[in-house]
Coordinates of C-alpha atoms in Angstrom, one line a residue:
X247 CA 0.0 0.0 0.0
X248 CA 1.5 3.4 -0.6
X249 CA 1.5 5.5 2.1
X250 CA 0.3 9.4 0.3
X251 CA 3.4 12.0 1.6
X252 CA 2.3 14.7 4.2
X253 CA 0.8 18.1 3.0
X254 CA 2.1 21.1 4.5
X255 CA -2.1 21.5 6.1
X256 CA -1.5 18.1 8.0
X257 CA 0.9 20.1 10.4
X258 CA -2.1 22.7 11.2
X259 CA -4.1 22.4 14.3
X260 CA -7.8 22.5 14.5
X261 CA -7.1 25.8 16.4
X262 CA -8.5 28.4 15.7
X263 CA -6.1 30.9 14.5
X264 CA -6.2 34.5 16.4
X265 CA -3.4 36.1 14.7
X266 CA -4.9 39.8 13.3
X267 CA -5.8 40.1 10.1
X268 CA -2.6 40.6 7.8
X269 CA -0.4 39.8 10.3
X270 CA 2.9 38.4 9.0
X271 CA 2.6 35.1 11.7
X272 CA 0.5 33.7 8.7
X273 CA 2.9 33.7 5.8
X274 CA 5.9 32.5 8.8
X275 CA 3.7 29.4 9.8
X276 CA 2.8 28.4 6.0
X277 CA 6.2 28.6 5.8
X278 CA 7.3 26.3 8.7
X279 CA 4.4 23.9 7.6
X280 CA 5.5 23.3 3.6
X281 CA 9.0 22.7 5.3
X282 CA 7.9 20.2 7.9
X283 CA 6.0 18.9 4.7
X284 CA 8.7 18.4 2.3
X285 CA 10.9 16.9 4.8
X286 CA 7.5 13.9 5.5
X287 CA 8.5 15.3 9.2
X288 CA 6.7 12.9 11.6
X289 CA 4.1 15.2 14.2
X290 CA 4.9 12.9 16.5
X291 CA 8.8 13.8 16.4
X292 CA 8.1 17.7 16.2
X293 CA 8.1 19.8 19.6
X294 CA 7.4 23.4 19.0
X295 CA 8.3 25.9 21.8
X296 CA 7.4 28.7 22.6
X297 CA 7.4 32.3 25.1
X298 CA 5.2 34.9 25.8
X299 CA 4.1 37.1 22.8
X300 CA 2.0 37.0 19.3
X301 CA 4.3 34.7 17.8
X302 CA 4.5 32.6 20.7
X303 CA 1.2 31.4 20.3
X304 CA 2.4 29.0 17.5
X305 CA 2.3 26.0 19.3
X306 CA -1.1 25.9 19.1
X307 CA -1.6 26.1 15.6
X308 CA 0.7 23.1 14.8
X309 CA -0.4 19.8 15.0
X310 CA 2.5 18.3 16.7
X311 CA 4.2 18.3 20.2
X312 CA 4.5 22.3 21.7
X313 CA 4.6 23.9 25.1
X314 CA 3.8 27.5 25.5
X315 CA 6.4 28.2 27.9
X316 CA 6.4 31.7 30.2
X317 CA 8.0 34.9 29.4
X318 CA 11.9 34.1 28.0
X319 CA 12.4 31.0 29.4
X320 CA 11.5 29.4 25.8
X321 CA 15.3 28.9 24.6
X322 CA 16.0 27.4 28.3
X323 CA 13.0 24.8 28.1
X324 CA 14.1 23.8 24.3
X325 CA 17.2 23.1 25.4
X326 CA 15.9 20.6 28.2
X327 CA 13.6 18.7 25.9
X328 CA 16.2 18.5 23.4
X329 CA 18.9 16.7 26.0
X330 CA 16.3 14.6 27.3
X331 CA 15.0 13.4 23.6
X332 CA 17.6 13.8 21.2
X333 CA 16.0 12.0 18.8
X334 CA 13.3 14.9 18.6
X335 CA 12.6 18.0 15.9
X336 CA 12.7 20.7 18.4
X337 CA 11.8 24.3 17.4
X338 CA 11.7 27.7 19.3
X339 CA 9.4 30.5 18.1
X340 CA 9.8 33.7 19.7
X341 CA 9.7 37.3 19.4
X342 CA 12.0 40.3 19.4
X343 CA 10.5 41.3 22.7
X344 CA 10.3 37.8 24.2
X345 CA 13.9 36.7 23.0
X346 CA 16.0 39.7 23.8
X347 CA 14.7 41.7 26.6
X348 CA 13.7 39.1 29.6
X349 CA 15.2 36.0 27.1
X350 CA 18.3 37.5 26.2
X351 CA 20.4 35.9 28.9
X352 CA 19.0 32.7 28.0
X353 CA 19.1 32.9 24.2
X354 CA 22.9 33.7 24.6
X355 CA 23.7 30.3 26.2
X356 CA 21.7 28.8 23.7
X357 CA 23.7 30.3 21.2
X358 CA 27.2 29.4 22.8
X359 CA 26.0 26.1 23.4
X360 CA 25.1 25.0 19.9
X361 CA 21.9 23.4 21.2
X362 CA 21.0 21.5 18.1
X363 CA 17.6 23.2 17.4
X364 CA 15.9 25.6 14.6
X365 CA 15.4 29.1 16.8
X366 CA 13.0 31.6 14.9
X367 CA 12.9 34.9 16.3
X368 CA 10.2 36.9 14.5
X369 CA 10.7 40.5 14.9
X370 CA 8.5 43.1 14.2
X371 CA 10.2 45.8 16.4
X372 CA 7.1 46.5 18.6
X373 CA 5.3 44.5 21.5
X374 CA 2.8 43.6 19.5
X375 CA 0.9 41.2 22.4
X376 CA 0.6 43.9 25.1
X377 CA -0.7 47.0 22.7
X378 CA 2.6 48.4 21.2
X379 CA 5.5 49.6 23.7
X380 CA 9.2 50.1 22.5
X381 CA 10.9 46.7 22.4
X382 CA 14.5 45.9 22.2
X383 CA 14.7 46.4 18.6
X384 CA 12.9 49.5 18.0
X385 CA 14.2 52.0 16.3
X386 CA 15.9 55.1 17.6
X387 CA 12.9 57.7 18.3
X388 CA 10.2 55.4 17.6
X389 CA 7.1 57.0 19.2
X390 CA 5.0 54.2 21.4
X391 CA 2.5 54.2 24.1
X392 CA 6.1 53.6 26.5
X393 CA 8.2 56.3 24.6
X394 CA 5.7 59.2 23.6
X395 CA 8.8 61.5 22.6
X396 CA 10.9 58.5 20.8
X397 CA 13.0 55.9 21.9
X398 CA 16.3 57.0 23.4
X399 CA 17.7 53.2 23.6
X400 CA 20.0 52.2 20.8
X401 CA 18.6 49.1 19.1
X402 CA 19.7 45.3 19.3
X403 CA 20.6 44.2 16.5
X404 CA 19.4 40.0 16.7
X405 CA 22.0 38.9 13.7
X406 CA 25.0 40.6 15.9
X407 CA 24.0 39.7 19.0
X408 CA 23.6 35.9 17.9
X409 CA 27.2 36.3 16.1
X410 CA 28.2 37.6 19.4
X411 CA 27.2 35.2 21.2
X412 CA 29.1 32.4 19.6
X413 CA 26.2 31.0 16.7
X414 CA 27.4 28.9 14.4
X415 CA 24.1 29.5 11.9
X416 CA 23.0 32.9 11.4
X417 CA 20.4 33.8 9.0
X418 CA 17.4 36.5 7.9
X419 CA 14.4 36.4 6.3
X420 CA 11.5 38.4 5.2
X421 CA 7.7 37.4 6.4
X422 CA 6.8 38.3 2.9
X423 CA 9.3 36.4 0.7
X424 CA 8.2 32.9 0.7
X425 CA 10.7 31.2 -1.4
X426 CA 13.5 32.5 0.5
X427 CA 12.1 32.4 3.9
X428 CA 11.5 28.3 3.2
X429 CA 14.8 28.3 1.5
X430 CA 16.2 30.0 4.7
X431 CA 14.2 27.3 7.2
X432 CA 15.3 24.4 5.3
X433 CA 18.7 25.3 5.9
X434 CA 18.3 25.9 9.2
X435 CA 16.7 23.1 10.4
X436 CA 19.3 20.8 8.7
X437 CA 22.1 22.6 10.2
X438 CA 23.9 20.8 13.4
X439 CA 23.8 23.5 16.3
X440 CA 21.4 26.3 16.7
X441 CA 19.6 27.1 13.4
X442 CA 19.3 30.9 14.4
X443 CA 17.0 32.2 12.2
X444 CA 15.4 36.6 12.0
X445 CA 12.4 36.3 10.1
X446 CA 11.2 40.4 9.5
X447 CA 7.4 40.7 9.9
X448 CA 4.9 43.2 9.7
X449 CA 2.8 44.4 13.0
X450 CA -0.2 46.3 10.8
X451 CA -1.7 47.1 14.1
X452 CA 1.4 48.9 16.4
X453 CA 4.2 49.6 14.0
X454 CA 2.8 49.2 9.9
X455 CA 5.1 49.6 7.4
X456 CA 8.4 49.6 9.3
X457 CA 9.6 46.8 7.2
X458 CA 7.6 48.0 3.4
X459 CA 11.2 48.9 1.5
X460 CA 11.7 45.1 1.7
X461 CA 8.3 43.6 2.2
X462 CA 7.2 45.2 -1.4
X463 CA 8.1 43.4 -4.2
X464 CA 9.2 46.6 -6.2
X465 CA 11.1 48.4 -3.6
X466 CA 12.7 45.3 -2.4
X467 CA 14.8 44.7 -5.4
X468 CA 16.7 47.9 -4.5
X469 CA 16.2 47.5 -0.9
X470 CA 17.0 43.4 -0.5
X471 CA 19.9 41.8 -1.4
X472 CA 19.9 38.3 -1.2
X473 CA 23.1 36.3 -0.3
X474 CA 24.1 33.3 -2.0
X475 CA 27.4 31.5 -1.3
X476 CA 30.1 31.4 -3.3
X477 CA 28.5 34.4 -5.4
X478 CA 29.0 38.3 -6.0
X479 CA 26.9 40.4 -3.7
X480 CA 24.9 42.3 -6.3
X481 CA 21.5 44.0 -6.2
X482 CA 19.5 46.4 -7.5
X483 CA 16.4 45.7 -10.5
X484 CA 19.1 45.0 -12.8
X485 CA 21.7 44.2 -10.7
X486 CA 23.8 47.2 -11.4
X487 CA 25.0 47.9 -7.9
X488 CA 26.8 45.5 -5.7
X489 CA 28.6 45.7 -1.9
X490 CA 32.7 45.8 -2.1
X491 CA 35.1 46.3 0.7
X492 CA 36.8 48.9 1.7
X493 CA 40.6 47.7 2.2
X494 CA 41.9 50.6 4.0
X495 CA 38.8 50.9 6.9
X496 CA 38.1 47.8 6.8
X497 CA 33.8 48.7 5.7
X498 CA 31.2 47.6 3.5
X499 CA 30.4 50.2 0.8
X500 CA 27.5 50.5 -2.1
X501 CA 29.2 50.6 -5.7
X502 CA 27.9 50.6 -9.0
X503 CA 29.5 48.6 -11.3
X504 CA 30.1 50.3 -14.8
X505 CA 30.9 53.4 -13.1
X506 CA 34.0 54.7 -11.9
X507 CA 35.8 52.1 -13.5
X508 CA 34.2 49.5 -11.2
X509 CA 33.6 46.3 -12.6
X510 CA 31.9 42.5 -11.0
X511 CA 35.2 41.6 -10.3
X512 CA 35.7 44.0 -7.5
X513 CA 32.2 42.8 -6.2
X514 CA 32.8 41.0 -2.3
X515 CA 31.8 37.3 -2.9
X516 CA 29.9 35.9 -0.1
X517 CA 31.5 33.2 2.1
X518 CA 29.1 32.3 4.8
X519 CA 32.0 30.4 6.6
X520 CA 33.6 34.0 7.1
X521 CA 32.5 35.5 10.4
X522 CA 33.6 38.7 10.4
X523 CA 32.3 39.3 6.8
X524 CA 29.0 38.3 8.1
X525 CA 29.4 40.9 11.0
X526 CA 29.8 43.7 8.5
X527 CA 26.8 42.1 6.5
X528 CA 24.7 42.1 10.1
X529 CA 25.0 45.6 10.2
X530 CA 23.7 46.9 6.9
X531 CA 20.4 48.3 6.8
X532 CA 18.6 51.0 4.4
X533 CA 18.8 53.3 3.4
X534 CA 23.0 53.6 3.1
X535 CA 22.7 49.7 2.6
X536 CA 20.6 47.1 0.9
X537 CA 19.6 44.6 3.9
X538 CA 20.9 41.3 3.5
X539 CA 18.9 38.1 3.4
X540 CA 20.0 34.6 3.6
X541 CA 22.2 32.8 5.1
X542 CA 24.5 35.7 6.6
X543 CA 27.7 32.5 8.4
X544 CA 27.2 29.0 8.3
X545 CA 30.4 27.9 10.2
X546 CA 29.5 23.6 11.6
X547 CA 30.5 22.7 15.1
X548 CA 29.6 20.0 17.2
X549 CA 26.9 20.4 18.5
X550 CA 25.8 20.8 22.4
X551 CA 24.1 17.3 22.2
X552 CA 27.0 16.0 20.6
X553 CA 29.3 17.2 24.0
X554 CA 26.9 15.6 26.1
X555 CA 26.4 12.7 24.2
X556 CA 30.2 12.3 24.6
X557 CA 30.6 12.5 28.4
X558 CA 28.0 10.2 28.4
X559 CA 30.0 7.6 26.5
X560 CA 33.3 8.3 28.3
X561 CA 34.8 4.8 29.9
X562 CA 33.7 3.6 33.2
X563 CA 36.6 5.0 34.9
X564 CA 35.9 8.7 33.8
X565 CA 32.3 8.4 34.8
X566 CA 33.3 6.7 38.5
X567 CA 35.6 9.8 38.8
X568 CA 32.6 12.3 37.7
X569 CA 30.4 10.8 40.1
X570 CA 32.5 10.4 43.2
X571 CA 33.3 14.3 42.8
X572 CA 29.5 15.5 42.5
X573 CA 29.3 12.8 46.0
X574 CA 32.1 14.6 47.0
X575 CA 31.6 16.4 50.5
X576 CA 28.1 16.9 52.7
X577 CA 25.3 15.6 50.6
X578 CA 21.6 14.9 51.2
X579 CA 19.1 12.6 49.6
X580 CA 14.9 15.0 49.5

């Protein structure tokens, strides 16, 4: 008998969705759900996990393991379920407000540890859940019910803080661009370690349009550039401009090839393995830059399961050792 292969609607719930309108949660979980489809993911092998926040109510809306989780503690309860079933798809969804603000301390271990999981932080730049305050990517000035004359905080930037961090799999995406944003997933979720992922969405409600220089299809081909190993960083409609390195201070800078006797060969070629390229690509933003999208480093490691795994194996002697020092001194038995 031939068994019919999993549609990206068998991983939706019978939960009713309470996402507003528009809001760019719907194109990020189609997105998760043609991946988990096109990999014939079992449900019963996927654990989603999530904090406090819009996007954290996305366990619901998958039909497969989840556990809404409370406010930050999302990367530190993923991390659990992942060393105490290794065998299992684990995923963390969380927001920009949820994974950098109260999360941040734990999403930075996460990070160092190379906790082999796919972490999506959706960031809208707003608290979207509790009626639009300032959240720890918010723009410089940005006028909210918490900030009525502008932000004075400096933002966080999530791709250099996870570079920062130690992550071995750094990538962005854009709620509205659905090849690239499963593209993007894929990768992630195959990677060994943390598949860090920024997806940019909209919040149409607290902070419209913040993203629309990418989201639109027009102004994103001047806006977006999307990075593709082992190839030129170009952009534009006709890809007439392209990113090339300063030698001398060590920068980024917007050329356009054909002028000033710039040609593709002076172009910066992306290599994802190369950290402190994907630093300087972290940092570019519009208007002075086009924003990359992609994977920004993809550098393998063993992963945090893979340590642990390793203790666990370790000879008799080595565990008799490990044991008799934790015994070691006054102990207790509850």
């Amino acid at each position: 008998m031939t068994i019919e292969a999993r549609k990206p609607k068998d991983y939706a719930s019978a939960q009713e969705v309470r996402w507003c309108p528009g809001c760019g949660n719907y194109s990020i979980i189609k997105a998760v759900q043609k991946v988990l489809a096109d990999a014939d993911a079992r449900p019963e092998d996927t654990v989603f996990i999530s904090g406090i926040g819009c996007s954290s109510r996305f366990p619901y809306y998958m039909e497969t393991y989840g556990f809404h989780t409370i406010h930050g503690r999302a990367a530190a309860v993923a991390t659990g379920v992942k060393l105490a079933r290794p065998e299992l798809d684990v995923w963390v969804v969380s927001g920009d407000g949820d994974s950098l603000a109260i999360g941040g301390n734990h999403l930075l271990h996460l990070l160092r540890r190379n906790a082999d999981l796919t972490y999506l932080l959706l960031n809208n730049e707003i608290y979207g859940l509790t009626k639009g305050q300032a959240s720890p990517t918010s723009r410089l000035g940005t006028h909210t019910p918490s900030s009525p004359f502008g932000t004075v905080d400096m933002p966080v930037n999530p791709a250099q803080f996870a570079l920062g961090a130690g992550g071995r799999f750094i990538a962005r995406a854009v709620d509205t661009g659905m090849p690239l944003l499963v593209a993007t997933l894929n990768r992630a979720r195959d990677f060994v370690g943390t598949g860090f992922v920024e997806v940019l969405q909209n919040c149409l409600v607290f902070n419209d349009g913040v993203f629309a220089n990418v989201e639109d299809k027009t102004s994103a081909k001047e806006s977006l550039l999307i990075l593709e190993h082992g190839q030129p960083m170009v952009f534009g409609a006709d890809r007439e401009r392209g990113l090339r390195l300063d030698p001398a201070r060590l920068e980024l800078e917007v050329v356009e090839i054909g002028r000033n006797g710039v040609t593709e060969a002076d172009i910066l070629i992306h290599d994802e393995t190369n950290r402190t390229q994907a630093w300087l690509l972290a940092g570019c933003a519009p208007p002075s830059f086009p924003l990359p999208a992609g994977v920004l480093y993809a550098a393998p490691d063993r992963s945090f399961m893979q340590r642990q795994m390793a203790i666990e194996a370790a000879p008799e002697r080595v565990r008799e050792r490990l044991a008799a020092a934790m015994r070691s001194g006054p102990t207790w038995t509850i």
